[in-house]
Backbone atoms as SQL, in Angstrom:
CREATE TABLE atoms (id INTEGER PRIMARY KEY, chain TEXT, resi INTEGER, resn TEXT, atom TEXT, x REAL, y REAL, z REAL);
INSERT INTO atoms VALUES
  (1, 'A', 1, 'UNK', 'N', 140.926, 164.726, 171.124),
  (2, 'A', 1, 'UNK', 'CA', 141.663, 163.517, 170.823),
  (3, 'A', 1, 'UNK', 'C', 140.888, 162.274, 171.247),
  (4, 'A', 2, 'UNK', 'N', 140.269, 162.358, 172.406),
  (5, 'A', 2, 'UNK', 'CA', 139.495, 161.218, 172.895),
  (6, 'A', 2, 'UNK', 'C', 138.281, 160.983, 172.000),
  (7, 'A', 3, 'UNK', 'N', 137.679, 162.067, 171.515),
  (8, 'A', 3, 'UNK', 'CA', 136.533, 161.927, 170.602),
  (9, 'A', 3, 'UNK', 'C', 136.928, 161.216, 169.316),
  (10, 'A', 4, 'UNK', 'N', 138.096, 161.541, 168.802),
  (11, 'A', 4, 'UNK', 'CA', 138.581, 160.924, 167.570),
  (12, 'A', 4, 'UNK', 'C', 138.814, 159.428, 167.776),
  (13, 'A', 5, 'UNK', 'N', 139.413, 159.082, 168.892),
  (14, 'A', 5, 'UNK', 'CA', 139.649, 157.666, 169.194),
  (15, 'A', 5, 'UNK', 'C', 138.324, 156.934, 169.353),
  (16, 'A', 6, 'UNK', 'N', 137.369, 157.554, 170.027),
  (17, 'A', 6, 'UNK', 'CA', 136.052, 156.950, 170.203),
  (18, 'A', 6, 'UNK', 'C', 135.350, 156.775, 168.865),
  (19, 'A', 7, 'UNK', 'N', 135.445, 157.757, 167.998),
  (20, 'A', 7, 'UNK', 'CA', 134.828, 157.676, 166.680),
  (21, 'A', 7, 'UNK', 'C', 135.435, 156.547, 165.852),
  (22, 'A', 8, 'UNK', 'N', 136.741, 156.464, 165.836),
  (23, 'A', 8, 'UNK', 'CA', 137.414, 155.402, 165.076),
  (24, 'A', 8, 'UNK', 'C', 137.065, 154.030, 165.644),
  (25, 'A', 9, 'UNK', 'N', 137.019, 153.928, 166.958),
  (26, 'A', 9, 'UNK', 'CA', 136.676, 152.662, 167.603),
  (27, 'A', 9, 'UNK', 'C', 135.246, 152.242, 167.279),
  (28, 'A', 10, 'UNK', 'N', 134.314, 153.178, 167.318),
  (29, 'A', 10, 'UNK', 'CA', 132.920, 152.839, 167.030),
  (30, 'A', 10, 'UNK', 'C', 132.730, 152.472, 165.558),
  (31, 'A', 11, 'UNK', 'N', 133.422, 153.144, 164.659),
  (32, 'A', 11, 'UNK', 'CA', 133.341, 152.790, 163.236),
  (33, 'A', 11, 'UNK', 'C', 133.916, 151.397, 163.012),
  (34, 'A', 12, 'UNK', 'N', 135.018, 151.090, 163.678),
  (35, 'A', 12, 'UNK', 'CA', 135.638, 149.771, 163.539),
  (36, 'A', 12, 'UNK', 'C', 134.715, 148.673, 164.050),
  (37, 'A', 13, 'UNK', 'N', 133.875, 148.979, 165.033),
  (38, 'A', 13, 'UNK', 'CA', 132.934, 147.982, 165.550),
  (39, 'A', 13, 'UNK', 'C', 131.730, 147.802, 164.639),
  (40, 'A', 14, 'UNK', 'N', 131.217, 148.884, 164.059),
  (41, 'A', 14, 'UNK', 'CA', 129.974, 148.812, 163.298),
  (42, 'A', 14, 'UNK', 'C', 130.144, 148.346, 161.861),
  (43, 'A', 15, 'UNK', 'N', 131.289, 148.527, 161.268),
  (44, 'A', 15, 'UNK', 'CA', 131.485, 148.128, 159.867),
  (45, 'A', 15, 'UNK', 'C', 131.331, 146.617, 159.686),
  (46, 'A', 16, 'UNK', 'N', 131.960, 145.764, 160.505),
  (47, 'A', 16, 'UNK', 'CA', 131.748, 144.321, 160.320),
  (48, 'A', 16, 'UNK', 'C', 130.315, 143.890, 160.615),
  (49, 'A', 17, 'UNK', 'N', 129.659, 144.555, 161.554),
  (50, 'A', 17, 'UNK', 'CA', 128.277, 144.209, 161.882),
  (51, 'A', 17, 'UNK', 'C', 127.366, 144.505, 160.700),
  (52, 'A', 18, 'UNK', 'N', 127.563, 145.635, 160.036),
  (53, 'A', 18, 'UNK', 'CA', 126.734, 145.984, 158.883),
  (54, 'A', 18, 'UNK', 'C', 126.998, 145.043, 157.715),
  (55, 'A', 19, 'UNK', 'N', 128.218, 144.590, 157.569),
  (56, 'A', 19, 'UNK', 'CA', 128.545, 143.677, 156.469),
  (57, 'A', 19, 'UNK', 'C', 127.898, 142.318, 156.689),
  (58, 'A', 20, 'UNK', 'N', 127.778, 141.880, 157.936),
  (59, 'A', 20, 'UNK', 'CA', 127.174, 140.585, 158.231),
  (60, 'A', 20, 'UNK', 'C', 125.660, 140.641, 158.190),
  (61, 'A', 21, 'UNK', 'N', 125.071, 141.807, 158.268),
  (62, 'A', 21, 'UNK', 'CA', 123.621, 141.931, 158.333),
  (63, 'A', 21, 'UNK', 'C', 122.950, 141.597, 157.011),
  (64, 'A', 22, 'UNK', 'N', 123.678, 141.609, 155.919),
  (65, 'A', 22, 'UNK', 'CA', 123.089, 141.299, 154.622),
  (66, 'A', 22, 'UNK', 'C', 122.854, 139.798, 154.504),
  (67, 'A', 23, 'UNK', 'N', 121.745, 139.439, 153.881),
  (68, 'A', 23, 'UNK', 'CA', 121.442, 138.028, 153.689),
  (69, 'A', 23, 'UNK', 'C', 122.357, 137.434, 152.633),
  (70, 'A', 24, 'UNK', 'N', 122.744, 136.197, 152.856),
  (71, 'A', 24, 'UNK', 'CA', 123.557, 135.505, 151.866),
  (72, 'A', 24, 'UNK', 'C', 122.729, 135.171, 150.634),
  (73, 'A', 25, 'UNK', 'N', 121.486, 134.841, 150.854),
  (74, 'A', 25, 'UNK', 'CA', 120.631, 134.366, 149.771),
  (75, 'A', 25, 'UNK', 'C', 119.227, 134.922, 150.004),
  (76, 'A', 26, 'UNK', 'N', 118.536, 135.292, 148.953),
  (77, 'A', 26, 'UNK', 'CA', 117.187, 135.821, 149.126),
  (78, 'A', 26, 'UNK', 'C', 116.228, 134.682, 149.434),
  (79, 'A', 27, 'UNK', 'N', 115.197, 134.981, 150.192),
  (80, 'A', 27, 'UNK', 'CA', 114.234, 133.959, 150.591),
  (81, 'A', 27, 'UNK', 'C', 113.307, 133.641, 149.432),
  (82, 'A', 28, 'UNK', 'N', 113.069, 132.381, 149.213),
  (83, 'A', 28, 'UNK', 'CA', 112.197, 131.922, 148.135),
  (84, 'A', 28, 'UNK', 'C', 110.785, 131.750, 148.699),
  (85, 'A', 29, 'UNK', 'N', 109.918, 132.706, 148.401),
  (86, 'A', 29, 'UNK', 'CA', 108.564, 132.679, 148.936),
  (87, 'A', 29, 'UNK', 'C', 107.684, 131.642, 148.247),
  (88, 'A', 30, 'UNK', 'N', 108.042, 131.204, 147.069),
  (89, 'A', 30, 'UNK', 'CA', 107.216, 130.268, 146.305),
  (90, 'A', 30, 'UNK', 'C', 107.726, 128.838, 146.394),
  (91, 'A', 31, 'UNK', 'N', 108.652, 128.570, 147.271),
  (92, 'A', 31, 'UNK', 'CA', 109.229, 127.235, 147.391),
  (93, 'A', 31, 'UNK', 'C', 108.171, 126.189, 147.732),
  (94, 'A', 32, 'UNK', 'N', 107.295, 126.473, 148.681),
  (95, 'A', 32, 'UNK', 'CA', 106.290, 125.499, 149.097),
  (96, 'A', 32, 'UNK', 'C', 105.258, 125.263, 147.997),
  (97, 'A', 33, 'UNK', 'N', 104.924, 126.307, 147.272),
  (98, 'A', 33, 'UNK', 'CA', 103.974, 126.166, 146.162),
  (99, 'A', 33, 'UNK', 'C', 104.553, 125.256, 145.079),
  (100, 'A', 34, 'UNK', 'N', 105.809, 125.437, 144.760),
  (101, 'A', 34, 'UNK', 'CA', 106.446, 124.580, 143.750),
  (102, 'A', 34, 'UNK', 'C', 106.534, 123.137, 144.216),
  (103, 'A', 35, 'UNK', 'N', 106.780, 122.930, 145.496),
  (104, 'A', 35, 'UNK', 'CA', 106.824, 121.565, 146.023),
  (105, 'A', 35, 'UNK', 'C', 105.456, 120.904, 145.921),
  (106, 'A', 36, 'UNK', 'N', 104.390, 121.658, 146.199),
  (107, 'A', 36, 'UNK', 'CA', 103.041, 121.108, 146.078),
  (108, 'A', 36, 'UNK', 'C', 102.743, 120.703, 144.646),
  (109, 'A', 37, 'UNK', 'N', 103.084, 121.538, 143.696),
  (110, 'A', 37, 'UNK', 'CA', 102.842, 121.237, 142.286),
  (111, 'A', 37, 'UNK', 'C', 103.670, 120.030, 141.871),
  (112, 'A', 38, 'UNK', 'N', 104.872, 119.955, 142.325),
  (113, 'A', 38, 'UNK', 'CA', 105.754, 118.846, 141.978),
  (114, 'A', 38, 'UNK', 'C', 105.193, 117.525, 142.495),
  (115, 'A', 39, 'UNK', 'N', 104.563, 117.539, 143.644),
  (116, 'A', 39, 'UNK', 'CA', 104.017, 116.311, 144.229),
  (117, 'A', 39, 'UNK', 'C', 102.603, 116.007, 143.750),
  (118, 'A', 40, 'UNK', 'N', 102.020, 116.879, 142.956),
  (119, 'A', 40, 'UNK', 'CA', 100.695, 116.626, 142.418),
  (120, 'A', 40, 'UNK', 'C', 99.557, 117.009, 143.342),
  (121, 'A', 41, 'UNK', 'N', 99.830, 117.597, 144.464),
  (122, 'A', 41, 'UNK', 'CA', 98.784, 117.953, 145.415),
  (123, 'A', 41, 'UNK', 'C', 97.985, 119.150, 144.936),
  (124, 'A', 42, 'UNK', 'N', 98.572, 119.975, 144.128),
  (125, 'A', 42, 'UNK', 'CA', 97.888, 121.170, 143.662),
  (126, 'A', 42, 'UNK', 'C', 96.667, 120.795, 142.835),
  (127, 'A', 43, 'UNK', 'N', 96.759, 119.742, 142.032),
  (128, 'A', 43, 'UNK', 'CA', 95.627, 119.304, 141.214),
  (129, 'A', 43, 'UNK', 'C', 94.477, 118.817, 142.085),
  (130, 'A', 44, 'UNK', 'N', 94.799, 118.177, 143.184),
  (131, 'A', 44, 'UNK', 'CA', 93.752, 117.689, 144.091),
  (132, 'A', 44, 'UNK', 'C', 93.037, 118.863, 144.750),
  (133, 'A', 45, 'UNK', 'N', 93.772, 119.878, 145.157),
  (134, 'A', 45, 'UNK', 'CA', 93.169, 121.024, 145.832),
  (135, 'A', 45, 'UNK', 'C', 92.321, 121.870, 144.885),
  (136, 'A', 46, 'UNK', 'N', 92.604, 121.832, 143.595),
  (137, 'A', 46, 'UNK', 'CA', 91.857, 122.637, 142.634),
  (138, 'A', 46, 'UNK', 'C', 90.490, 122.033, 142.316),
  (139, 'A', 47, 'UNK', 'N', 90.303, 120.746, 142.535),
  (140, 'A', 47, 'UNK', 'CA', 89.023, 120.081, 142.220),
  (141, 'A', 47, 'UNK', 'C', 87.957, 120.412, 143.241);
């Protein structure tokens, strides 16, 4: 009986933690590159 209570308690603790571990939004790895192109710096670096 104690094992069952412990199991239910541990599942109740870990389920919200696993749900929060997911990222809300994926990371944009090319964000800085696009900002450079937008500001015209990329053309200077290519010369």
